[in-house]
CSV table of C-alpha atoms in Angstrom, one decimal:
chain,number,residue,atom,x,y,z
Z,219,UNK,CA,18.3,12.9,-8.0
Z,220,UNK,CA,16.3,9.8,-7.2
Z,221,UNK,CA,13.7,8.3,-9.5
Z,222,UNK,CA,10.7,9.9,-7.7
Z,223,UNK,CA,12.4,13.3,-8.0
Z,224,UNK,CA,12.8,12.7,-11.8
Z,225,UNK,CA,9.1,11.8,-12.1
Z,226,UNK,CA,8.0,14.9,-10.1
Z,227,UNK,CA,10.2,17.1,-12.4
Z,228,UNK,CA,8.5,15.7,-15.5
Z,229,UNK,CA,5.6,13.4,-14.7
Z,230,UNK,CA,4.0,13.0,-18.1
Z,231,UNK,CA,6.8,12.9,-20.6
Z,232,UNK,CA,9.3,10.0,-20.8
Z,233,UNK,CA,12.9,10.7,-20.4
Z,234,UNK,CA,16.0,8.6,-20.7
Z,235,UNK,CA,16.6,8.7,-17.0
Z,236,UNK,CA,12.9,8.5,-15.8
Z,237,UNK,CA,10.4,5.8,-15.8
Z,238,UNK,CA,10.7,4.8,-19.4
Z,239,UNK,CA,8.4,5.3,-22.3
Z,240,UNK,CA,4.9,4.3,-23.0
Z,241,UNK,CA,2.7,4.9,-26.0
Z,242,UNK,CA,3.3,8.4,-27.3
Z,243,UNK,CA,5.7,9.2,-24.5
Z,244,UNK,CA,3.0,9.5,-21.9
Z,245,UNK,CA,2.9,7.2,-18.9
Z,246,UNK,CA,-0.6,5.7,-18.5
Z,247,UNK,CA,-1.6,3.2,-15.9
Z,248,UNK,CA,1.5,3.7,-13.8
Z,249,UNK,CA,2.0,4.0,-10.1
Z,250,UNK,CA,5.4,4.4,-8.6
Z,251,UNK,CA,6.6,5.1,-5.1
Z,252,UNK,CA,10.0,4.9,-3.5
Z,253,UNK,CA,11.0,4.7,0.2
Z,254,UNK,CA,14.3,3.9,2.0
Z,255,UNK,CA,13.8,0.2,1.3
Z,256,UNK,CA,12.7,-0.1,-2.4
Z,257,UNK,CA,11.2,1.3,-5.5
Z,258,UNK,CA,7.6,0.0,-6.0
Z,259,UNK,CA,6.1,0.0,-9.5
Z,260,UNK,CA,2.5,-0.9,-10.4
Z,261,UNK,CA,1.5,-1.0,-14.1
Z,262,UNK,CA,-1.9,-1.7,-15.5
Z,263,UNK,CA,-1.7,-4.3,-18.3
Z,264,UNK,CA,-5.4,-5.3,-18.9
Z,265,UNK,CA,-5.9,-8.5,-20.9
Z,266,UNK,CA,-2.5,-9.9,-20.2
Z,267,UNK,CA,-1.5,-12.8,-18.0
Z,268,UNK,CA,1.9,-13.5,-16.5
Z,269,UNK,CA,2.8,-15.7,-19.5
Z,270,UNK,CA,2.5,-12.5,-21.7
Z,271,UNK,CA,4.8,-10.3,-19.7
Z,272,UNK,CA,8.6,-10.3,-19.4
Z,273,UNK,CA,10.6,-8.4,-16.8
Z,274,UNK,CA,14.4,-8.2,-17.2
Z,275,UNK,CA,17.4,-6.1,-16.3
Z,276,UNK,CA,19.9,-5.0,-19.0
Z,277,UNK,CA,22.9,-2.9,-17.9
Z,278,UNK,CA,21.1,-1.2,-14.9
Z,279,UNK,CA,17.9,-0.7,-16.9
Z,280,UNK,CA,14.7,-2.5,-15.8
Z,281,UNK,CA,12.9,-3.6,-19.0
Z,282,UNK,CA,9.2,-4.4,-18.9
Z,283,UNK,CA,7.5,-5.8,-22.0
Z,284,UNK,CA,4.1,-7.3,-22.5
Z,285,UNK,CA,2.2,-8.5,-25.6
Z,286,UNK,CA,-1.3,-10.0,-25.7
Z,287,UNK,CA,-2.6,-12.4,-28.2
Z,288,UNK,CA,-4.9,-11.5,-31.0
Z,289,UNK,CA,-8.5,-12.3,-29.9
Z,290,UNK,CA,-9.7,-12.8,-33.5
Z,291,UNK,CA,-8.0,-13.3,-36.9
Z,292,UNK,CA,-9.5,-10.1,-38.1
Z,293,UNK,CA,-7.9,-8.1,-35.4
Z,294,UNK,CA,-4.9,-6.2,-36.8
Z,295,UNK,CA,-3.0,-5.4,-33.7
Z,296,UNK,CA,-2.6,-6.8,-30.2
Z,297,UNK,CA,-2.1,-5.1,-26.9
Z,298,UNK,CA,1.5,-4.1,-26.4
Z,299,UNK,CA,3.3,-2.6,-23.4
Z,300,UNK,CA,6.9,-1.6,-23.2
Z,301,UNK,CA,8.9,0.5,-20.9
Z,302,UNK,CA,12.4,1.0,-19.5
Z,303,UNK,CA,13.4,2.2,-16.1
Z,304,UNK,CA,17.0,3.3,-15.6
Z,305,UNK,CA,18.2,2.2,-12.2
Z,306,UNK,CA,21.0,4.1,-10.5
Z,307,UNK,CA,24.0,1.9,-10.3
Z,308,UNK,CA,25.0,0.7,-6.7
Z,309,UNK,CA,21.6,2.0,-5.4
Z,310,UNK,CA,19.4,-1.0,-6.2
Z,311,UNK,CA,19.8,-4.8,-5.8
Z,312,UNK,CA,19.0,-5.9,-9.3
Z,313,UNK,CA,19.3,-9.5,-8.4
Z,314,UNK,CA,16.6,-9.1,-5.8
Z,315,UNK,CA,13.8,-7.8,-8.0
Z,316,UNK,CA,10.4,-9.4,-7.5
Z,317,UNK,CA,7.5,-9.2,-9.9
Z,318,UNK,CA,3.9,-10.3,-9.6
Z,319,UNK,CA,1.2,-10.3,-12.2
Z,320,UNK,CA,-2.4,-10.5,-10.9
Z,321,UNK,CA,-5.7,-9.5,-12.5
Z,322,UNK,CA,-4.0,-7.5,-15.3
Z,323,UNK,CA,-1.8,-5.5,-12.9
Z,324,UNK,CA,2.0,-6.0,-12.8
Z,325,UNK,CA,3.7,-5.1,-9.5
Z,326,UNK,CA,7.4,-4.9,-9.4
Z,327,UNK,CA,9.6,-4.3,-6.2
Z,328,UNK,CA,13.2,-3.2,-6.8
Z,329,UNK,CA,15.0,-3.4,-3.4
Z,330,UNK,CA,17.6,-0.8,-2.5
Z,331,UNK,CA,21.1,-1.5,-1.3
Z,332,UNK,CA,21.3,-0.5,2.4
Z,333,UNK,CA,23.8,2.3,2.9
Z,334,UNK,CA,26.0,0.0,5.1
Z,335,UNK,CA,26.1,-2.6,2.2
Z,336,UNK,CA,27.1,-0.1,-0.5
Z,337,UNK,CA,30.6,-0.6,-1.8
Z,338,UNK,CA,30.9,2.9,-3.3
Z,339,UNK,CA,30.5,4.6,0.1
Z,340,UNK,CA,33.5,4.8,2.3
Z,341,UNK,CA,33.8,6.4,5.7
Z,342,UNK,CA,36.9,8.5,6.1
Z,343,UNK,CA,38.5,8.6,9.5
Z,344,UNK,CA,39.3,12.1,10.7
Z,345,UNK,CA,42.6,12.6,12.5
């Protein structure tokens, strides 16, 4: 099952194999689409600049974290964003991930491994 199928099965609740967790387990401000070339994620993170956002990959899991600064000393909390996206091993090029932060919107492109490049797919000759 690909990531888009997982989202269609359960679009609002987070799951360990889906598009991670947001506040209260509901994904807000997310847009995700997948085609034969890549997985495209767009996440609204208003009030944050690229210096406040970190994108990393840990053991086939895309980790996105963001934390804004307190605007005033009286302010008790700051804006926080955190989500994890489990990437299917051998399907995505984790070393080719691109991220762009512009106007409070994070865009992440996770390229897919082309079928001819996959090392876990073998053609068997039929005799």
